[in-house]
mmCIF file of C-alpha atoms in Angstrom:
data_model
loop_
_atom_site.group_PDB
_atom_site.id
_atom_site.type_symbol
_atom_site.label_atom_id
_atom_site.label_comp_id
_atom_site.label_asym_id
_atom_site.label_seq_id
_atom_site.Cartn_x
_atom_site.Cartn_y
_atom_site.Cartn_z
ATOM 1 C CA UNK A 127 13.020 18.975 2.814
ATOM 2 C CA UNK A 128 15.761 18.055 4.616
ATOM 3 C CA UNK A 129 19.277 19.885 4.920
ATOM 4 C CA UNK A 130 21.559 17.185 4.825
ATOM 5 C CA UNK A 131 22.283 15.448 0.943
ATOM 6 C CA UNK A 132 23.702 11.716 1.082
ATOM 7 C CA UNK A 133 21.863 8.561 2.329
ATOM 8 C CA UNK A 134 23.751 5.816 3.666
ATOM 9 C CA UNK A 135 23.414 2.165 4.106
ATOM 10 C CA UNK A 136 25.196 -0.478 6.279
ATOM 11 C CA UNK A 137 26.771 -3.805 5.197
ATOM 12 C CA UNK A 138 24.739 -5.709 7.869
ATOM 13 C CA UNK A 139 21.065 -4.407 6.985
ATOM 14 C CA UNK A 140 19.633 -2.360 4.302
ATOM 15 C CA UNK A 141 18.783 0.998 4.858
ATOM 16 C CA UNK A 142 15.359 1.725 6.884
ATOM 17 C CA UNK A 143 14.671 5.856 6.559
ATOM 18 C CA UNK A 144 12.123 6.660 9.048
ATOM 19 C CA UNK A 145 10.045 9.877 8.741
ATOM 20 C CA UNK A 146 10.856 10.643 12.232
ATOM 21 C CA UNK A 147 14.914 9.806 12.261
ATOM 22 C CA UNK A 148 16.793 12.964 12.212
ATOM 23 C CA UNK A 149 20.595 11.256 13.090
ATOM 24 C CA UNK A 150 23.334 12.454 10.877
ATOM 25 C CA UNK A 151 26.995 12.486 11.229
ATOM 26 C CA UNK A 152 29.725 15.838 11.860
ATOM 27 C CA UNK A 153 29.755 16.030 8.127
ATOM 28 C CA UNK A 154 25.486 16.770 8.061
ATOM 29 C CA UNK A 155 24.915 13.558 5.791
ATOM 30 C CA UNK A 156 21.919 11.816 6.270
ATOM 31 C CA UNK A 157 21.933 8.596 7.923
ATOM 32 C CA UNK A 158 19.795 5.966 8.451
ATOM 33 C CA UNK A 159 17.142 5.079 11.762
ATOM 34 C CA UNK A 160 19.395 2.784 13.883
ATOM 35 C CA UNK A 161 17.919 -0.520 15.440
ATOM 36 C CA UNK A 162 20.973 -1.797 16.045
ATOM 37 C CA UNK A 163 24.810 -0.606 16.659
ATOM 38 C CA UNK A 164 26.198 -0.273 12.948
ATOM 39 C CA UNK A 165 30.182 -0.628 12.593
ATOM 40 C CA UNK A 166 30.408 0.909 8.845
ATOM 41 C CA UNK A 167 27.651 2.949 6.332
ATOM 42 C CA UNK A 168 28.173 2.833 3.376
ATOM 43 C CA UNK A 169 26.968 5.655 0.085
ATOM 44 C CA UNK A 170 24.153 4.663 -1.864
ATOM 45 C CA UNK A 171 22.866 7.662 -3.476
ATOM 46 C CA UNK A 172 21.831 11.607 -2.716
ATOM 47 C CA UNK A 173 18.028 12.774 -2.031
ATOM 48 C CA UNK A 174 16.436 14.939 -4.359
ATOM 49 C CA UNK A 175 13.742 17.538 -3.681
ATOM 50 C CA UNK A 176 10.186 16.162 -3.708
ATOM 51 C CA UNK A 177 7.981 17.379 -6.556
ATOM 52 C CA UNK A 178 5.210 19.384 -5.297
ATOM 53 C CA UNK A 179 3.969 19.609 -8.985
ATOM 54 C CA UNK A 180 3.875 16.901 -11.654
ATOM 55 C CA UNK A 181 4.472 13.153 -11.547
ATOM 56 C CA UNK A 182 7.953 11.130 -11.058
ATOM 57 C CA UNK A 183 8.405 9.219 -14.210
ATOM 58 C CA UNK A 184 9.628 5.437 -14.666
ATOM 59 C CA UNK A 185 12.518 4.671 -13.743
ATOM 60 C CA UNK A 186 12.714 7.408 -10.543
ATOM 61 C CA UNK A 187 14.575 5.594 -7.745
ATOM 62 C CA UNK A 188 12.588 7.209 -4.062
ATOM 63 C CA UNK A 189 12.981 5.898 -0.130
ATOM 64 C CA UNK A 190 9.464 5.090 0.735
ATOM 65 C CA UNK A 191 8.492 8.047 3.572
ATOM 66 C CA UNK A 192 6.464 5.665 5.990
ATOM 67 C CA UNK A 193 7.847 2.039 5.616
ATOM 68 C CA UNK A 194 11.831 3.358 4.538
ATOM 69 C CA UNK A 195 12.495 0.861 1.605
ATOM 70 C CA UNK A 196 14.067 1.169 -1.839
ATOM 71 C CA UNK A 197 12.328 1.246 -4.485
ATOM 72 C CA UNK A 198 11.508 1.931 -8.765
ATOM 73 C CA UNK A 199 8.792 3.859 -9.945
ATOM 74 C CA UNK A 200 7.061 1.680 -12.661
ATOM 75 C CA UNK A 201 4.245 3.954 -13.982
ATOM 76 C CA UNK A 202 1.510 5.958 -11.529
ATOM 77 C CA UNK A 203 -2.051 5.401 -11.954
ATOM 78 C CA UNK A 204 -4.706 8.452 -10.900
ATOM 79 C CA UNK A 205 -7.153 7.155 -8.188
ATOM 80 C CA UNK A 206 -10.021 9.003 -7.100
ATOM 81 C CA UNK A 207 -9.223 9.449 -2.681
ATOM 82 C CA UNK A 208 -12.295 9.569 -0.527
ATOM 83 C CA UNK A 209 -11.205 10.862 2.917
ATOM 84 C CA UNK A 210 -13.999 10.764 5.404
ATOM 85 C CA UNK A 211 -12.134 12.989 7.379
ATOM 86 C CA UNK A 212 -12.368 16.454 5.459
ATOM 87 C CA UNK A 213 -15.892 16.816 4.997
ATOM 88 C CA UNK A 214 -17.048 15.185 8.701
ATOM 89 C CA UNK A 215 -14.310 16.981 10.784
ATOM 90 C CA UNK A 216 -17.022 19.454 12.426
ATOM 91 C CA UNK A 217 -20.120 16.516 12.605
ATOM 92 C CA UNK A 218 -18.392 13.282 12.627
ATOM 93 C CA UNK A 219 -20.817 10.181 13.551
ATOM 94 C CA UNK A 220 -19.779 8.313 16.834
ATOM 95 C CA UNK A 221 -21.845 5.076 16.368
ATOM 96 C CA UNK A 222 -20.812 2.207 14.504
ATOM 97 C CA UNK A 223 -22.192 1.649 11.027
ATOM 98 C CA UNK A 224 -25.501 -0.956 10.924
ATOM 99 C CA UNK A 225 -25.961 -1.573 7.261
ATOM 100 C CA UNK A 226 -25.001 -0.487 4.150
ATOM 101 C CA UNK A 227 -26.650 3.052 4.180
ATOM 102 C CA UNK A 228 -23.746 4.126 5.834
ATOM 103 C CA UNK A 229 -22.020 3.006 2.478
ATOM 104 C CA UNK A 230 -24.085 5.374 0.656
ATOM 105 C CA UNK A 231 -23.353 8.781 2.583
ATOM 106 C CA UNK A 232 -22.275 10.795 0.387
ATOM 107 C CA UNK A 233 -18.367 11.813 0.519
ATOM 108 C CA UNK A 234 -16.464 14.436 -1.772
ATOM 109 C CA UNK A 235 -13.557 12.293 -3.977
ATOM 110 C CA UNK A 236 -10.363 14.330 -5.305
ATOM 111 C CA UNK A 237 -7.649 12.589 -8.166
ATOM 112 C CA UNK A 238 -4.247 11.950 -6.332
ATOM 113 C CA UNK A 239 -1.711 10.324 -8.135
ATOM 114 C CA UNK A 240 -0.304 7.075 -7.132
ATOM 115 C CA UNK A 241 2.562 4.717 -8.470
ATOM 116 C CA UNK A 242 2.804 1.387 -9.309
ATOM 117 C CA UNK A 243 6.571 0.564 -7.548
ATOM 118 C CA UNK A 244 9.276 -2.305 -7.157
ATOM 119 C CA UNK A 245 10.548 -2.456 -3.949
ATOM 120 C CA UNK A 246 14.704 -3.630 -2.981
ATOM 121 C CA UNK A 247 14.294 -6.889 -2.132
ATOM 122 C CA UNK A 248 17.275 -6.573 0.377
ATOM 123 C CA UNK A 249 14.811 -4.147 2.599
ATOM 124 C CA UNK A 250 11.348 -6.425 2.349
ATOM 125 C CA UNK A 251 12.293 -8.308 5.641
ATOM 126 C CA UNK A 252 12.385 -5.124 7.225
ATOM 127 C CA UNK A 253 9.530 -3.289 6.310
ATOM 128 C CA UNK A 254 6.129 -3.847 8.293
ATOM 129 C CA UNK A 255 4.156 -4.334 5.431
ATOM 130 C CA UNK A 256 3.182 -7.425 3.447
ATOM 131 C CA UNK A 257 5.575 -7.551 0.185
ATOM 132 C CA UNK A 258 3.496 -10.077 -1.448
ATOM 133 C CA UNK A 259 0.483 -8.346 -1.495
ATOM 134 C CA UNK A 260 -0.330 -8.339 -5.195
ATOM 135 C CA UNK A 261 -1.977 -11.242 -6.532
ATOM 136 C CA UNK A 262 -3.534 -12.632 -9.379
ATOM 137 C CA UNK A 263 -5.867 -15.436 -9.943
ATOM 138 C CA UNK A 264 -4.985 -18.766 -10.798
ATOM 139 C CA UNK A 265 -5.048 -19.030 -14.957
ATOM 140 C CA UNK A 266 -7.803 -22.546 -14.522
ATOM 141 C CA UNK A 267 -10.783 -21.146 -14.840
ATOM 142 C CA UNK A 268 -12.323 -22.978 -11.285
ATOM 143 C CA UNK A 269 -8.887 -22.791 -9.496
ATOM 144 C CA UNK A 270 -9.377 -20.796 -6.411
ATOM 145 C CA UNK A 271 -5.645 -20.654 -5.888
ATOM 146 C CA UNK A 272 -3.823 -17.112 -5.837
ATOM 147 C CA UNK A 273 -0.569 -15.774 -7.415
ATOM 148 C CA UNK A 274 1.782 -13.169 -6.187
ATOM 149 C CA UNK A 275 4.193 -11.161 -7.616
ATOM 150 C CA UNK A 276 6.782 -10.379 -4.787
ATOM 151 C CA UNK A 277 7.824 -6.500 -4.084
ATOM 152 C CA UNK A 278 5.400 -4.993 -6.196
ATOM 153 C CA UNK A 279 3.581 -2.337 -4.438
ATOM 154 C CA UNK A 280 1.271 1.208 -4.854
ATOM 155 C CA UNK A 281 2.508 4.624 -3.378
ATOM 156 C CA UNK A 282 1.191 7.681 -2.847
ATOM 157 C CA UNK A 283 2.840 10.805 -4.091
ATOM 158 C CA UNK A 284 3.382 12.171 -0.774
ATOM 159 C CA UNK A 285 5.249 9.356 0.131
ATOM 160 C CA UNK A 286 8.206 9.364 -2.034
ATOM 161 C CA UNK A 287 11.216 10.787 -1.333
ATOM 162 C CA UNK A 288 13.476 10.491 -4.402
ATOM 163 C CA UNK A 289 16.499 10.029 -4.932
ATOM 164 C CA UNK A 290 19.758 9.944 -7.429
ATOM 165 C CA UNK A 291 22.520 7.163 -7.597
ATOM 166 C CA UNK A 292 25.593 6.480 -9.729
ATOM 167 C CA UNK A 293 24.765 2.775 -9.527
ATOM 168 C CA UNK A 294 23.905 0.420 -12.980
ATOM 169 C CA UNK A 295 22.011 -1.753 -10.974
ATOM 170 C CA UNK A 296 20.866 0.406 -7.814
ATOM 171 C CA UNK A 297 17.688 -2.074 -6.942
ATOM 172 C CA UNK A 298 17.782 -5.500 -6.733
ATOM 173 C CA UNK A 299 14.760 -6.928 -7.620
ATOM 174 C CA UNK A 300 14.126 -10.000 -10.295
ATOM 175 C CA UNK A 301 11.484 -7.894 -12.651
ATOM 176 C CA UNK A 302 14.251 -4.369 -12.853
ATOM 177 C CA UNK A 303 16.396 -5.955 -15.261
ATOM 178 C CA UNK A 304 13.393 -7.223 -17.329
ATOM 179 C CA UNK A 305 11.181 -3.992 -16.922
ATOM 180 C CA UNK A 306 13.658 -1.236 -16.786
ATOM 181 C CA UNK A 307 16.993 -0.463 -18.548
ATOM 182 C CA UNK A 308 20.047 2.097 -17.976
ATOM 183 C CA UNK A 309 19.833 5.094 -20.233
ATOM 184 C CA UNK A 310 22.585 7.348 -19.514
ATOM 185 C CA UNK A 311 21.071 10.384 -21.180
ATOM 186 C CA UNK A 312 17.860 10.050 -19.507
ATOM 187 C CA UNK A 313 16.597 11.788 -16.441
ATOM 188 C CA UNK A 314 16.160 9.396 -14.357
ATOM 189 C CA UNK A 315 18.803 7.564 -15.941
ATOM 190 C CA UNK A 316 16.159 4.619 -16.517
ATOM 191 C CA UNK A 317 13.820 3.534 -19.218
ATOM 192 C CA UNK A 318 11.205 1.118 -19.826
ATOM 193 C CA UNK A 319 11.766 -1.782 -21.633
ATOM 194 C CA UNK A 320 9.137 -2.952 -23.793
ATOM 195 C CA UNK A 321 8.629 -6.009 -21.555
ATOM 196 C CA UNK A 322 7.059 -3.418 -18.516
ATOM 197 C CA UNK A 323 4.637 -1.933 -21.089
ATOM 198 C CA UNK A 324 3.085 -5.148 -22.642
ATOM 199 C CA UNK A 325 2.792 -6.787 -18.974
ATOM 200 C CA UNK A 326 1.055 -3.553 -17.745
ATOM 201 C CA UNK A 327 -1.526 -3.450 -20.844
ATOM 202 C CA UNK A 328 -1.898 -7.237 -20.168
ATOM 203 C CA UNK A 329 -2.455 -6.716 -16.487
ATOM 204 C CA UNK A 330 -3.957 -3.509 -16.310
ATOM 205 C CA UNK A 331 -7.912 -4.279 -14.910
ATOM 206 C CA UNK A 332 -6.205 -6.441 -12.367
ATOM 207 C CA UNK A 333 -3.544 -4.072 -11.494
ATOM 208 C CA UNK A 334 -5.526 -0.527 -11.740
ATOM 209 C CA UNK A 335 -5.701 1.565 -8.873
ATOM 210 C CA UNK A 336 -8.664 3.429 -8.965
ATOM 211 C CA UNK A 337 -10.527 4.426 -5.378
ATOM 212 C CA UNK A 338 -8.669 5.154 -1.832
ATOM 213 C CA UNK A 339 -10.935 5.618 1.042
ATOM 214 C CA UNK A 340 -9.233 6.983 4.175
ATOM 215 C CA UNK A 341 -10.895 7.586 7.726
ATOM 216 C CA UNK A 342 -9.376 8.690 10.929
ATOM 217 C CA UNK A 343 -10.772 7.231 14.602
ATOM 218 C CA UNK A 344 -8.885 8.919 18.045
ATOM 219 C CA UNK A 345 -5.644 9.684 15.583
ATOM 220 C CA UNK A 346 -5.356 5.841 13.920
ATOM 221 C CA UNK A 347 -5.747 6.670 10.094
ATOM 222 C CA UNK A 348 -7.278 4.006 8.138
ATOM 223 C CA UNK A 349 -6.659 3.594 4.401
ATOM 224 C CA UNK A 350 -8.328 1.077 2.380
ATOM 225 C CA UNK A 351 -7.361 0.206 -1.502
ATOM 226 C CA UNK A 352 -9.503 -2.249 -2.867
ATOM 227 C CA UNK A 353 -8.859 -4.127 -6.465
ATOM 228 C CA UNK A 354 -11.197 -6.144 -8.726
ATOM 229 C CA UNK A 355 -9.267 -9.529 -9.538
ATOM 230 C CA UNK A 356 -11.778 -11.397 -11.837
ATOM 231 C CA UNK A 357 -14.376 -13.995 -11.372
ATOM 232 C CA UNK A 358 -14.068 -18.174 -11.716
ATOM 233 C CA UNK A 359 -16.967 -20.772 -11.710
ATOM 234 C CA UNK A 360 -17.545 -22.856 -8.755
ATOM 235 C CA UNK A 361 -20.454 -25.297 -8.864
ATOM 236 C CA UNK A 362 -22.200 -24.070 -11.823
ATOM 237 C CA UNK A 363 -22.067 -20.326 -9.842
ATOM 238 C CA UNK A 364 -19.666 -17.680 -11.030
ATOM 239 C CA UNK A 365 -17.996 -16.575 -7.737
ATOM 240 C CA UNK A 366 -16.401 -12.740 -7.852
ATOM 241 C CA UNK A 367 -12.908 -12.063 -6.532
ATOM 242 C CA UNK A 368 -11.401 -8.752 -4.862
ATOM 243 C CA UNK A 369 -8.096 -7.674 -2.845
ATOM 244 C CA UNK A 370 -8.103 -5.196 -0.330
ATOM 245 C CA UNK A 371 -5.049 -3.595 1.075
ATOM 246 C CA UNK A 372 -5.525 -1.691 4.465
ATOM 247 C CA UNK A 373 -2.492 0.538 5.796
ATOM 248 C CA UNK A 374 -2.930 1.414 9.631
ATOM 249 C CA UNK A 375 -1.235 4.479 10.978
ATOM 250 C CA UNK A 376 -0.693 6.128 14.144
ATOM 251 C CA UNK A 377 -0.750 9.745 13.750
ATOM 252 C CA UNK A 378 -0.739 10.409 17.508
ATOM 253 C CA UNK A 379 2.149 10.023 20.369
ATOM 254 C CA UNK A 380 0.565 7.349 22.276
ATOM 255 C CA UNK A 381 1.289 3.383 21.602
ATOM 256 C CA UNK A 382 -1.482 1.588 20.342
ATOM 257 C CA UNK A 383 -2.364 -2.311 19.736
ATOM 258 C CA UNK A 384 -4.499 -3.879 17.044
ATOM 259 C CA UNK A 385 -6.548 -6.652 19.105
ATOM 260 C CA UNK A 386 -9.712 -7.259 17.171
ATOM 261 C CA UNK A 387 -11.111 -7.140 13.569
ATOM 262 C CA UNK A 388 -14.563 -6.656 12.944
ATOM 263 C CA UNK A 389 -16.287 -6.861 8.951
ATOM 264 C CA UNK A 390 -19.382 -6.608 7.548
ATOM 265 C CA UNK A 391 -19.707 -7.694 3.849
ATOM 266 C CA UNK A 392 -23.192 -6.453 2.183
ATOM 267 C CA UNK A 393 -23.270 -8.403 -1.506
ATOM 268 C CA UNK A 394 -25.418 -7.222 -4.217
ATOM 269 C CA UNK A 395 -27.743 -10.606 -3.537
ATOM 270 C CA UNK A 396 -28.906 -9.309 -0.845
ATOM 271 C CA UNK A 397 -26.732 -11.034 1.939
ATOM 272 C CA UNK A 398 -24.811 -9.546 4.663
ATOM 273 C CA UNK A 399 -22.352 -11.705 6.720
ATOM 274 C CA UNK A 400 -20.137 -10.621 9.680
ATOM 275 C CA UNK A 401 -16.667 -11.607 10.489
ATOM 276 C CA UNK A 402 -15.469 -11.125 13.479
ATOM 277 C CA UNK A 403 -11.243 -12.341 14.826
ATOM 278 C CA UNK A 404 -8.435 -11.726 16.477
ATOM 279 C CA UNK A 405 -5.707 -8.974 14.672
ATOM 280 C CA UNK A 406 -5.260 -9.615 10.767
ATOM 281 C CA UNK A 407 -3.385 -11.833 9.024
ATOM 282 C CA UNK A 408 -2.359 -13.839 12.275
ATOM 283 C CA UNK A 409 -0.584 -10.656 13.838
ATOM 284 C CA UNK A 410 -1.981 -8.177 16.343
ATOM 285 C CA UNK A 411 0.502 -5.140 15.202
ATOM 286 C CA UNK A 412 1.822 -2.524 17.963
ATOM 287 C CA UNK A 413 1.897 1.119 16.123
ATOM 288 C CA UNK A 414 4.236 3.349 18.205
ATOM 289 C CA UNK A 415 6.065 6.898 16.810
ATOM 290 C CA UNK A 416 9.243 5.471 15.428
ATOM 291 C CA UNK A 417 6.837 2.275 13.661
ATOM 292 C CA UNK A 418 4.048 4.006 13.355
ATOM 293 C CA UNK A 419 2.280 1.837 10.325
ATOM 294 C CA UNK A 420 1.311 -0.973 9.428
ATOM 295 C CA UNK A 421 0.030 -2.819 5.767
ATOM 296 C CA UNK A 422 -1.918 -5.692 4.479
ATOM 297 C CA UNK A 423 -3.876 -7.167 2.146
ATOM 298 C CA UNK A 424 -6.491 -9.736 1.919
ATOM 299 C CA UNK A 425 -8.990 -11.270 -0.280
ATOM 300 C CA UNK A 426 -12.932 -11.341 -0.464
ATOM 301 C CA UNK A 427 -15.178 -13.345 -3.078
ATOM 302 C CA UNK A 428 -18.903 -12.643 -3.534
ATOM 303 C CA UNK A 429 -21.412 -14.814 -5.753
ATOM 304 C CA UNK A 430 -22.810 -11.377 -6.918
ATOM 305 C CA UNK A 431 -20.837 -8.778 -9.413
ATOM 306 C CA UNK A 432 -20.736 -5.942 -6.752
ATOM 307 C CA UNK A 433 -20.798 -5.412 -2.713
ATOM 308 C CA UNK A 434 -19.581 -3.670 0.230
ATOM 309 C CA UNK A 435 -17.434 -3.305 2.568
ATOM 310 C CA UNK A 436 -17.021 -1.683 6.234
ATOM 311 C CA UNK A 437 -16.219 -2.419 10.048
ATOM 312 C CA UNK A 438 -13.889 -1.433 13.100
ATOM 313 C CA UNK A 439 -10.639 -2.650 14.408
ATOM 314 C CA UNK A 440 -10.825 -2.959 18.584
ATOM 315 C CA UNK A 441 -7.319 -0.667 19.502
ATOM 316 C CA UNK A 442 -5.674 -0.736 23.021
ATOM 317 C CA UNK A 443 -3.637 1.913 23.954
ATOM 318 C CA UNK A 444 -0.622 1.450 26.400
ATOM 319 C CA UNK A 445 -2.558 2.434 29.021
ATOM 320 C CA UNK A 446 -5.212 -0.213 28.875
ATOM 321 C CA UNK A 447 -8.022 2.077 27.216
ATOM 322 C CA UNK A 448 -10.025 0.300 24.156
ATOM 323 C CA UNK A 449 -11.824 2.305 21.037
ATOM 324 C CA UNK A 450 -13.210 0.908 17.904
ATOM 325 C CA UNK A 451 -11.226 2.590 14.898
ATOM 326 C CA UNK A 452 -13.795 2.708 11.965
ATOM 327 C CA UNK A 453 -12.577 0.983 8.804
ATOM 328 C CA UNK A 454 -13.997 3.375 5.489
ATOM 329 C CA UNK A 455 -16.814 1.780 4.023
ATOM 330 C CA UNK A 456 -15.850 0.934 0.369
ATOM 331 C CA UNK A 457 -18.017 -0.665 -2.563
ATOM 332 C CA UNK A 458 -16.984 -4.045 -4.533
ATOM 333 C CA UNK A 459 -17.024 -3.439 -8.345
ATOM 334 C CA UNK A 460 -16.564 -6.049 -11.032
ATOM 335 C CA UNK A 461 -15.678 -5.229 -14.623
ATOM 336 C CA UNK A 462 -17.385 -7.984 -16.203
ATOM 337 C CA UNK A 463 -16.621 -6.694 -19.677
ATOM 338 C CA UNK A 464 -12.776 -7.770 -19.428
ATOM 339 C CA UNK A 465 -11.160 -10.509 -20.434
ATOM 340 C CA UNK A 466 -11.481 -12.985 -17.128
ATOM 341 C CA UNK A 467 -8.278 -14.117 -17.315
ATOM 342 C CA UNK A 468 -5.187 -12.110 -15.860
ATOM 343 C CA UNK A 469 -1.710 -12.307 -17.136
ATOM 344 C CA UNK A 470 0.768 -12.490 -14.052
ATOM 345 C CA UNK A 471 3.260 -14.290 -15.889
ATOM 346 C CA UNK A 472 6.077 -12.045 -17.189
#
């Protein structure tokens, strides 16, 4: 933890906390990463310890560790994490995966909680990581169109550094005012309104978190979180709809580039297809020690209730060297018995 207590922002940008900044001021308060000259910082609240033990309820206001931005705890979820790394370390295979037996190999899950968040909407233009990256379905049932619900994010335990204000309104954010309220006597001093718990009962197969697979290739950690969004007819066929999100991270000291995406999508009836582009979602990110991550999310639809999902991403390092980074094989699960229409609305 660190030493120093306060956390500062600046009039011209919103605060951006990087794991690796370690500035402070003669009076050993903690101040933000600078990417640009700042003429005046100004309070916004004091960091707590981070719970080894036990969850952070709703309402707990945390710095994200990686990305840096405000944000609300909203309720956690308990995912099952499959790291590829822990039980490979010692025989880890070099080739590339060829079909979906690689899938199969058998890899040891442990429960790690997670948390559903709201992020300050005065930070999302500085965070490299999509803020829009829940979605729902369209309510028709043979729209193909997607809905998002703007700074609404998942977590990991590890990564939240909390923290304690003074403020009413500490976040801004449209959904805090209608999910959360200010309760004085309440540690946090936040509480759910009953709004938050009938939109996550509503919501909840569309927003559960429930696997995490992680893999590490030459120090670039991959983490995949995939999501079951619901199916829609198309053509007389029912067509199967999932979100993915995929966090990159450098976890070594040289810079690396994304150039390349490579995907191979096994579906239960019996077809595999390959995909094959430049970067994702139109950028080709550079990961270097002060940004060392980068998040997405993206969308696949099968004509089959369940599937698979692996591949690489081609990396160049500064110095002109290129490695495939293996992307976790995950499966594609439906939950047919739910109701097939999600609620975004609030």
């Amino acid at each position: 933890m660190s030493p120093f207590s306060s956390i500062f922002r600046t009039s011209f940008v919103p605060l951006i906390l990087w794991k690796h900044s370690q500035t402070c001021n003669a009076s050993g308060r903690l101040c933000a990463y600078q990417r640009m000259l700042y003429t005046r910082l100004a309070e916004v609240g004091r960091l707590e310890t981070p719970k080894q033990q036990g969850k952070y309820d709703t309402g707990q206001l945390f710095l994200h560790k990686v990305f840096g931005y405000r944000g609300v705890v909203l309720f956690p979820w308990l995912a099952r994490v499959y790291d590829r790394d822990v039980p490979n370390k010692k025989e880890r295979q070099t080739e590339e995966p060829t079909g979906p037996d690689h899938v199969g190999r058998e890899v040891k899950g442990h429960t790690h909680t997670y948390y559903q968040v709201l992020i300050d909407s005065r930070d999302c233009p500085f965070i490299r990581a999509q803020t829009e990256a829940v979605t729902f379905l369209g309510n028709q049932e043979n729209s193909r169109s997607l809905y998002a619900i703007p700074g609404l994010d998942y977590v990991s335990h590890e990564d939240v550094l909390p923290y304690t204000t003074t403020e009413k309104q500490p976040l801004s954010h449209e959904l805090f005012d209608k999910f959360l309220m200010y309760d004085p006597e309440k540690d946090p001093p936040f509480s759910s309104r009953e709004t938050l718990r009938a939109w996550q009962d509503k919501n909840h197969p569309w927003l559960e978190l429930s696997d995490v697979h992680k893999e590490t290739t030459e120090n670039i950690r991959i983490t995949v979180i995939p999501f079951y969004m619901g199916c829609r007819e198309a053509q007389n066929t029912t067509v199967f709809w999932w979100r993915y999100c995929i966090r990159l991270e450098n976890l070594g000291d040289q810079v690396v580039q994304l150039r390349e995406r490579h995907w191979r999508i096994f579906s239960l009836s019996g077809t595999l297809e390959t995909v094959r582009g430049r970067g994702v979602v139109g950028q080709e990110p550079v990961l270097t020690k002060s940004h060392p991550a980068f998040q997405y999310s993206s969308h696949v639809s099968l004509q089959a209730p369940s599937g698979h999902m692996w591949g690489t991403f081609r990396i160049e390092r500064d110095d002109g060297y290129m490695f495939d980074c293996r992307i976790p094989p995950f499966s594609l699960e439906s939950k047919q018995d739910e109701s097939p229409t999600p609620q975004a609305a609030i």
